[in-house]
Backbone as numpy.savetxt, mean C-alpha at the origin, in Angstrom:
# Nx Ny Nz CAx CAy CAz Cx Cy Cz
21.39 -10.18 -0.22 20.51 -8.95 -0.28 21.48 -7.81 -0.30
20.98 -6.96 -1.22 22.05 -5.45 -1.27 21.50 -4.36 -0.34
22.24 -3.69 -0.12 22.02 -2.48 0.98 21.08 -1.48 0.04
21.30 -1.33 -1.01 20.54 -0.29 -1.94 19.10 -0.96 -2.01
18.62 -2.14 -1.96 17.35 -2.54 -1.79 16.58 -2.30 -0.68
17.42 -2.32 0.49 16.71 -1.98 1.83 16.64 -0.46 1.93
17.52 0.22 1.28 17.38 1.49 1.41 16.30 1.83 0.38
16.06 1.27 -0.84 15.03 2.01 -1.49 13.77 1.64 -1.16
13.56 0.47 -0.27 12.26 0.19 0.33 12.19 0.97 1.49
13.17 1.42 2.42 12.73 2.15 3.44 12.45 3.83 2.94
13.20 4.11 1.97 13.16 5.44 1.60 11.69 5.66 0.98
11.52 4.46 0.10 10.09 4.83 -0.67 8.99 4.96 0.17
9.11 3.79 1.17 8.05 3.75 2.22 7.90 4.86 2.91
9.13 5.47 3.25 8.76 6.88 4.26 8.30 7.77 3.48
8.55 7.99 2.34 8.09 8.99 1.42 6.64 8.82 1.24
6.10 7.60 0.88 4.83 7.47 0.69 4.08 7.80 1.70
4.42 7.26 3.08 3.58 7.86 4.22 3.75 9.18 4.61
4.83 9.93 4.22 4.74 11.58 4.54 3.81 12.14 3.45
3.64 11.52 2.37 2.89 12.20 1.47 1.46 11.80 1.79
1.21 10.61 2.41 -0.46 10.24 2.68 -0.71 10.78 4.11
0.14 10.81 5.12 -0.19 11.52 6.16 -0.35 13.19 6.38
0.87 13.45 5.37 0.94 14.75 5.45 -0.31 15.66 4.46
-0.55 15.02 3.39 -1.77 15.50 2.70 -3.07 15.40 3.58
-2.96 14.52 4.28 -4.23 14.44 4.96 -4.41 15.77 5.95
-3.31 15.77 6.72 -2.91 16.80 7.48 -3.25 18.18 6.91
-2.89 18.42 5.82 -2.78 19.84 4.91 -4.62 19.66 4.44
-5.11 18.74 4.22 -6.33 18.65 3.79 -7.25 19.09 5.02
-7.09 18.69 6.31 -7.76 18.99 7.34 -7.65 20.51 7.65
-6.46 20.97 7.24 -6.35 22.56 7.89 -7.03 23.30 6.73
-7.29 22.83 5.47 -7.51 23.73 4.24 -9.06 23.66 4.29
-9.87 22.83 4.72 -11.33 22.73 4.39 -11.87 21.93 5.48
-13.21 22.23 5.64 -13.89 21.20 6.40 -14.99 20.41 5.54
-14.99 20.43 4.25 -15.60 19.63 3.18 -14.83 18.21 3.10
-15.78 17.03 3.62 -14.98 15.78 3.59 -14.59 15.29 2.07
-15.39 15.82 1.30 -15.10 15.19 0.03 -13.95 15.75 -0.74
-13.77 17.04 -0.56 -12.53 17.83 -0.85 -11.35 17.45 -0.10
-11.53 17.03 1.32 -10.23 16.41 1.77 -9.85 15.02 1.30
-10.94 14.31 0.98 -10.91 12.91 0.29 -9.92 13.11 -0.94
-10.32 14.20 -1.67 -9.51 14.33 -3.19 -8.28 14.55 -2.91
-7.90 15.46 -1.97 -6.64 16.14 -1.84 -5.88 14.88 -1.40
-6.33 14.13 -0.20 -5.53 13.14 0.34 -5.28 11.78 -0.40
-6.26 11.51 -1.37 -6.04 10.55 -2.47 -5.43 10.77 -3.58
-5.47 11.93 -4.18 -4.56 12.27 -5.25 -3.25 12.30 -5.07
-2.90 13.04 -3.83 -1.78 13.20 -3.41 -0.66 11.89 -3.09
-1.63 10.90 -2.52 -1.04 9.39 -1.99 -0.72 8.62 -3.20
-1.71 8.71 -4.40 -1.64 7.82 -5.45 -0.73 8.33 -6.27
-0.42 9.62 -6.44 0.47 10.25 -7.47 2.11 9.91 -6.81
2.23 10.28 -5.59 3.44 9.88 -4.69 3.84 8.48 -5.14
2.92 7.53 -5.00 2.86 6.09 -5.02 3.37 5.88 -6.45
2.81 6.45 -7.55 3.31 5.78 -8.79 4.44 6.59 -9.15
4.81 7.76 -8.55 6.18 8.26 -8.93 7.27 7.43 -8.25
7.13 6.90 -6.95 8.21 6.35 -6.14 8.59 5.07 -6.59
7.15 4.34 -7.17 7.48 2.90 -8.16 8.30 3.25 -9.03
8.05 4.19 -9.92 8.79 4.59 -11.03 10.42 4.61 -10.72
10.62 5.34 -9.65 11.99 5.82 -9.17 12.66 4.51 -8.48
12.12 3.78 -8.05 12.72 2.83 -7.17 12.63 1.33 -7.84
11.67 1.01 -8.74 11.41 -0.30 -9.16 12.79 -1.08 -9.62
13.69 -0.35 -10.15 14.91 -0.87 -10.67 15.84 -1.28 -9.51
15.55 -0.75 -8.49 16.60 -0.93 -7.19 15.97 -1.87 -6.24
14.98 -2.17 -6.05 14.09 -3.15 -5.23 12.87 -3.67 -5.59
12.51 -3.41 -6.86 11.29 -3.82 -7.20 10.05 -2.65 -6.77
10.37 -1.89 -5.82 9.45 -0.76 -5.31 8.15 -1.42 -4.83
8.30 -2.42 -3.74 7.10 -3.08 -3.05 6.54 -2.06 -2.09
7.32 -1.52 -1.09 6.76 -0.56 -0.13 5.41 -0.98 0.54
5.36 -2.36 0.61 3.98 -3.02 0.96 4.53 -4.36 1.19
4.42 -4.94 2.83 4.35 -6.24 2.97 3.67 -7.39 2.22
2.48 -6.92 2.05 1.71 -7.92 1.14 2.24 -8.17 0.15
2.77 -7.18 -0.84 3.41 -7.41 -2.05 4.70 -8.22 -1.82
5.64 -7.95 -0.89 6.77 -8.69 -0.48 6.39 -10.07 -0.19
5.38 -10.36 0.60 4.90 -11.92 0.85 4.70 -12.72 -0.36
3.67 -12.01 -1.08 3.52 -12.62 -2.39 4.68 -12.74 -3.19
5.64 -11.89 -3.31 6.88 -12.24 -4.10 7.62 -13.14 -3.45
7.43 -13.47 -2.24 8.32 -14.51 -1.63 7.55 -15.59 -1.86
6.29 -15.83 -1.73 5.62 -17.25 -2.16 5.78 -17.53 -3.64
6.17 -16.45 -4.41 6.36 -16.86 -5.95 7.63 -17.36 -6.19
8.45 -17.24 -4.96 10.03 -17.45 -5.29 10.66 -16.35 -5.71
10.25 -15.39 -5.89 11.03 -13.99 -6.61 11.94 -13.28 -5.70
11.69 -13.33 -4.38 12.49 -13.00 -3.49 12.97 -14.02 -2.33
14.40 -14.20 -1.68 15.00 -14.85 -1.02 14.21 -14.23 0.69
14.37 -15.46 1.30 13.86 -15.30 2.94 14.64 -14.13 3.46
15.74 -13.92 3.17 16.73 -12.66 3.90 16.13 -11.45 3.25
15.69 -11.42 2.01 15.05 -10.16 1.35 13.58 -9.80 1.90
13.04 -11.02 2.45 11.47 -10.80 2.64 11.67 -10.15 4.14
12.55 -10.59 5.00 12.62 -10.10 6.24 13.52 -8.51 6.30
14.12 -8.37 5.44 14.82 -7.17 5.24 13.97 -6.25 4.76
13.00 -6.42 3.61 11.94 -5.51 3.19 11.24 -5.18 4.45
10.43 -6.35 4.97 9.34 -6.08 5.85 9.95 -5.14 6.85
11.23 -5.25 7.58 12.06 -4.38 8.43 12.00 -2.79 8.06
12.29 -2.67 6.59 12.62 -1.19 5.95 11.26 -0.89 5.66
10.08 -1.62 5.38 8.95 -1.10 5.06 8.13 -0.72 6.28
7.92 -1.33 7.41 7.43 -0.83 8.54 8.00 0.26 9.42
9.40 0.30 9.29 10.21 1.36 9.94 10.01 2.44 9.02
10.02 2.21 7.89 9.99 3.85 6.84 8.76 4.23 7.02
7.76 3.38 7.28 6.20 3.86 7.34 6.08 4.75 8.44
6.35 3.94 9.65 6.41 4.71 10.76 7.25 6.56 11.01
8.39 6.12 10.16 9.17 7.72 10.08 8.27 8.35 9.43
7.58 7.80 8.14 6.98 8.84 7.35 5.95 9.55 8.06
5.25 8.87 8.90 3.88 9.58 9.64 4.56 10.50 10.81
5.39 9.95 11.30 6.17 10.99 12.34 6.43 12.15 11.75
7.19 12.14 10.52 7.70 13.20 9.85 6.73 14.28 9.32
5.24 13.74 8.90 4.25 14.48 8.62 3.64 15.11 9.99
3.78 14.48 10.94 3.10 14.87 12.16 4.26 16.42 12.49
5.17 16.25 12.68 6.20 16.92 12.91 6.06 18.04 11.85
5.85 18.29 10.67 5.79 19.36 9.67 4.29 19.94 10.15
3.41 19.34 10.53 2.17 20.11 11.08 2.04 20.28 12.32
3.18 20.16 13.11 3.06 20.37 14.58 2.22 19.54 15.25
1.73 18.37 14.70 0.74 17.44 15.71 1.61 16.64 16.68
0.98 16.14 17.62 1.33 15.35 18.74 2.10 14.19 17.77
3.59 13.87 18.06 4.23 13.14 17.46 3.79 11.30 17.73
3.56 10.99 18.83 3.32 9.87 19.22 1.70 9.58 20.10
0.98 10.57 19.57 -0.64 10.41 19.97 -1.11 9.46 18.93
-1.90 8.52 19.68 -2.64 7.46 19.02 -3.95 7.80 18.28
-4.17 7.58 17.47 -5.53 7.56 16.38 -6.57 7.07 17.35
-7.57 7.77 17.17 -9.07 7.42 17.61 -9.84 7.14 16.55
-9.49 7.25 15.35 -10.25 6.94 14.09 -10.48 5.31 13.77
-11.85 4.81 14.26 -11.79 3.41 14.17 -12.25 3.10 12.87
-11.73 1.84 12.28 -12.20 1.59 10.88 -12.16 0.10 11.25
-13.69 -0.53 11.29 -13.69 -1.71 11.40 -15.08 -2.16 11.22
-15.52 -3.65 11.10 -16.70 -3.89 10.75 -16.84 -4.52 9.47
-17.83 -5.53 9.26 -17.56 -6.41 7.89 -17.48 -5.49 6.80
-18.06 -4.59 6.60 -18.00 -3.60 5.25 -16.44 -3.21 5.16
-15.91 -2.67 6.15 -14.67 -2.02 6.04 -13.58 -3.11 5.84
-13.79 -4.13 6.42 -12.96 -5.54 5.87 -13.02 -6.00 4.64
-14.28 -5.99 4.13 -14.46 -6.54 2.46 -13.80 -5.55 1.98
-14.11 -3.90 2.04 -13.53 -3.25 1.34 -11.77 -3.28 1.19
-11.33 -3.77 2.35 -9.53 -4.22 2.34 -9.33 -5.30 1.33
-10.27 -6.30 1.60 -10.25 -7.59 0.87 -10.03 -7.26 -0.48
-10.89 -6.21 -1.14 -11.12 -6.06 -2.40 -9.96 -4.93 -2.92
-9.73 -3.96 -1.82 -8.56 -3.22 -2.43 -7.16 -3.72 -2.41
-6.87 -4.73 -1.73 -5.62 -5.19 -1.58 -5.42 -6.49 -2.66
-6.64 -7.30 -2.90 -6.70 -8.16 -4.02 -6.37 -7.53 -5.40
-7.25 -6.29 -5.60 -7.07 -5.63 -7.00 -5.60 -5.24 -6.91
-4.95 -4.61 -6.00 -3.76 -4.18 -6.15 -2.70 -5.21 -6.64
-2.89 -6.42 -5.97 -2.07 -7.67 -6.07 -2.27 -8.06 -7.61
-3.41 -8.27 -8.05 -4.17 -8.50 -9.17 -3.40 -7.74 -10.47
-3.57 -6.35 -10.15 -2.91 -5.49 -10.85 -1.14 -5.78 -11.36
-0.66 -5.87 -10.43 0.69 -6.02 -10.39 1.23 -7.32 -10.85
0.38 -8.41 -10.77 0.93 -9.62 -11.08 0.49 -9.93 -12.58
-0.79 -9.50 -13.05 -0.88 -9.43 -14.32 -0.36 -8.58 -15.24
-0.05 -7.70 -14.69 1.23 -6.95 -15.72 2.41 -7.65 -15.87
2.89 -8.38 -15.04 4.05 -8.91 -14.93 4.16 -10.25 -15.81
2.76 -10.99 -15.77 2.67 -12.04 -16.63 2.45 -11.67 -17.96
2.02 -10.33 -18.36 1.71 -10.05 -19.73 3.15 -9.24 -20.29
4.15 -9.38 -19.14 5.37 -8.74 -19.64 5.13 -7.21 -19.99
4.14 -6.50 -19.20 4.14 -5.15 -19.37 4.28 -4.27 -17.98
5.29 -4.73 -17.43 5.75 -4.24 -16.25 5.81 -2.75 -16.19
6.51 -2.24 -17.25 6.78 -0.52 -17.24 5.45 0.20 -17.07
4.08 -0.41 -17.11 2.92 0.11 -16.91 2.50 0.31 -15.40
3.43 -0.50 -14.69 3.18 -0.81 -13.20 3.16 0.52 -12.46
3.65 1.38 -12.52 3.46 2.81 -11.66 2.09 3.65 -11.82
1.86 3.68 -13.33 0.56 4.20 -13.82 -0.52 3.33 -13.21
-0.44 2.32 -13.26 -1.80 1.30 -13.10 -1.78 1.31 -11.65
-0.59 0.86 -10.94 -1.00 0.83 -9.29 -1.68 2.14 -8.86
-1.06 3.48 -9.29 -1.54 4.68 -9.01 -3.04 4.70 -9.27
-3.37 4.37 -10.44 -4.67 4.39 -10.88 -5.94 3.74 -9.96
-5.28 2.22 -9.67 -5.97 1.45 -9.15 -6.29 2.06 -7.59
-5.05 2.39 -6.81 -5.31 3.21 -5.62 -6.08 4.46 -5.48
-6.29 5.03 -6.50 -7.10 6.50 -6.27 -8.46 5.96 -6.63
-8.61 4.89 -7.61 -9.84 4.54 -7.55 -10.57 3.75 -6.41
-9.66 2.98 -6.01 -10.08 2.29 -4.78 -10.22 3.19 -3.36
-9.59 4.04 -3.17 -9.63 5.18 -2.26 -11.13 5.72 -2.24
-11.50 5.54 -3.44 -13.03 6.38 -3.46 -14.16 5.37 -3.40
-13.97 4.11 -4.17 -15.03 3.39 -4.25 -15.15 2.29 -2.78
-14.11 1.96 -2.30 -14.08 0.91 -1.26 -14.31 1.69 0.21
-15.14 0.95 0.84 -15.61 1.53 2.12 -14.29 1.60 3.33
-13.08 1.37 3.09 -12.14 1.32 3.72 -11.00 2.56 3.30
-11.35 3.13 2.28 -10.34 4.16 1.55 -8.89 3.41 1.11
-9.02 2.00 1.16 -7.86 1.26 0.57 -6.78 1.56 0.91
-6.51 1.16 2.24 -5.22 1.34 2.66 -4.57 0.10 2.23
-4.70 -1.18 1.91 -4.10 -2.29 1.15 -2.79 -2.46 1.22
-2.43 -2.29 2.64 -0.89 -2.06 3.02 -0.76 -2.09 4.60
-0.26 -3.54 4.99 -0.17 -3.60 6.21 1.01 -2.79 7.13
2.01 -2.40 6.58 2.88 -1.11 6.92 2.17 0.09 6.88
1.45 0.49 6.24 0.48 1.61 6.31 -0.51 1.62 7.35
-0.90 0.74 7.57 -1.86 0.32 8.43 -1.61 0.44 9.99
-0.26 0.10 10.04 0.23 0.12 11.37 0.80 1.49 11.69
1.33 2.17 10.76 2.20 3.45 10.92 0.92 4.58 11.16
0.11 4.28 10.39 -1.18 5.32 10.50 -1.92 5.35 11.86
-1.59 4.20 12.84 -2.06 4.33 13.99 -1.26 5.74 14.80
-0.24 6.22 14.51 0.38 7.62 14.86 -0.25 8.79 13.97
-0.98 8.73 13.01 -1.62 9.81 12.33 -2.53 10.61 12.99
-2.21 11.89 13.36 -2.90 12.42 14.08 -4.01 13.38 13.40
-4.54 12.81 12.31 -5.56 13.42 11.28 -6.53 12.67 10.65
-7.15 12.94 9.75 -8.17 11.93 9.18 -7.69 10.85 8.51
-6.33 10.78 8.31 -5.98 9.48 7.76 -5.48 8.37 8.71
-5.79 8.73 10.12 -5.29 7.71 11.37 -6.35 6.55 11.55
-5.25 5.61 11.98 -6.27 4.22 11.94 -5.90 3.81 13.80
-7.27 3.68 14.35 -7.12 3.26 15.89 -6.28 2.13 15.98
-5.78 1.78 17.35 -5.01 0.25 17.42 -5.78 -0.74 17.47
-7.29 -0.55 17.78 -7.89 -1.60 17.87 -8.54 -2.12 16.56
-8.16 -1.25 15.63 -8.57 -1.64 14.16 -7.61 -2.25 13.50
-6.32 -2.21 13.84 -5.41 -2.71 13.05 -5.23 -4.13 12.77
-5.49 -5.23 13.54 -5.66 -6.44 13.35 -6.58 -6.79 12.30
-7.58 -6.61 12.67 -8.79 -6.95 11.29 -8.58 -6.47 10.19
-7.67 -5.29 9.91 -7.43 -4.62 8.68 -6.39 -5.52 8.01
-5.44 -5.75 8.77 -4.28 -6.56 8.36 -4.70 -8.04 7.86
-5.40 -8.60 8.41 -6.08 -9.70 8.15 -6.81 -9.79 6.83
-7.72 -8.99 6.90 -8.24 -8.61 5.67 -7.10 -8.43 4.42
-6.38 -7.68 4.70 -5.57 -7.56 3.65 -4.63 -8.60 3.08
-4.15 -9.22 4.23 -3.41 -10.61 4.02 -4.52 -11.66 3.00
-5.74 -11.71 3.27 -6.71 -12.70 2.53 -7.07 -12.21 1.29
-7.01 -10.72 1.09 -7.02 -10.18 -0.22 -5.84 -10.49 -1.16
-4.71 -10.68 -0.58 -3.31 -10.90 -1.10 -3.40 -12.40 -1.73
-3.73 -13.21 -0.67 -4.05 -14.65 -0.96 -4.99 -15.12 -2.10
-5.96 -14.41 -1.81 -7.16 -14.58 -2.91 -6.66 -14.34 -4.36
-5.77 -13.04 -4.35 -5.44 -12.46 -5.65 -4.39 -13.41 -6.39
-3.46 -14.02 -5.47 -2.39 -14.69 -5.71 -3.15 -16.18 -6.16
-3.97 -16.58 -5.75 -4.75 -17.92 -5.99 -5.52 -17.70 -7.77
-6.02 -16.26 -7.65 -6.69 -16.37 -8.99 -5.93 -16.09 -10.14
-4.35 -15.16 -9.81 -3.45 -15.19 -10.97 -2.88 -16.57 -11.10
-2.74 -17.28 -10.39 -2.22 -18.64 -10.71 -3.11 -19.24 -11.51
-4.68 -19.38 -11.43 -5.64 -19.77 -12.34 -5.42 -19.07 -13.60
-5.24 -17.87 -13.52 -4.95 -17.14 -14.89 -3.71 -17.48 -15.66
-2.86 -17.91 -15.11 -1.58 -18.29 -15.61 -1.66 -19.83 -16.20
-2.45 -20.44 -15.69 -2.65 -21.74 -16.27 -3.66 -22.13 -17.27
-4.73 -21.04 -17.34 -5.54 -20.98 -18.49 -4.97 -20.39 -19.57
-3.93 -19.19 -19.52 -3.08 -18.82 -20.30 -2.23 -19.53 -21.14
-1.46 -20.63 -20.11 -0.50 -21.72 -20.87 -1.42 -22.80 -21.83
-2.66 -22.76 -21.32 -3.57 -23.96 -22.13 -4.08 -23.33 -23.49
-4.18 -22.30 -23.24 -4.40 -21.55 -24.68 -3.51 -20.98 -25.53
-2.12 -20.99 -25.04 -0.97 -20.73 -25.96 -0.58 -22.23 -26.29
-0.81 -23.15 -25.48 -0.58 -24.65 -26.00 -1.56 -25.27 -27.19
-2.62 -24.78 -27.15 -3.54 -25.13 -28.14 -3.55 -24.60 -29.26
-2.94 -23.20 -29.19 -2.67 -22.46 -30.25 -1.74 -22.93 -31.21
């Protein structure tokens, strides 16, 4: 495992959460309109994510997400040491990103969020958001169109932000780190476990579906 891979995952995840929590804080200061707040937060986060994937994809694969790294490990595309290195970089980077956003907006650095996100509807939203994210990433790889991943992932996240009940966290590191987000993007500690389980289930379902897609694709190509 190369140091540049860990640095890329750490830096990318830090900047992603700084953009996410920072834009949420900015939106909260700028307006009381919840729709406009959502547009500001959703656009800033998805644009930052697409840009960061573009910048770091050649260094580490630009996962920035434990669910993505776990699926890559299951698919034998990264090693055990890479997996644990990536997870450490992603979780620590995500927490740092939220703390930086809190410092920028002079919020309480370690104040726990009280924004509860739980219930069957929220969990279903996370299953859909995460499975969709993993589906987009893996289908593009199978089709050998990985160059479209930055745009496609950003497009999925902004869309899922607005159509899912959970606003598409779709990332265990994001979920844990936003426990300290002292604004509208926060996640109450008691909501974290359920959200992460939903995210992992979504990742598993996407993996199963993609494997079936690959098998079907091979049969079609063989018959042709």
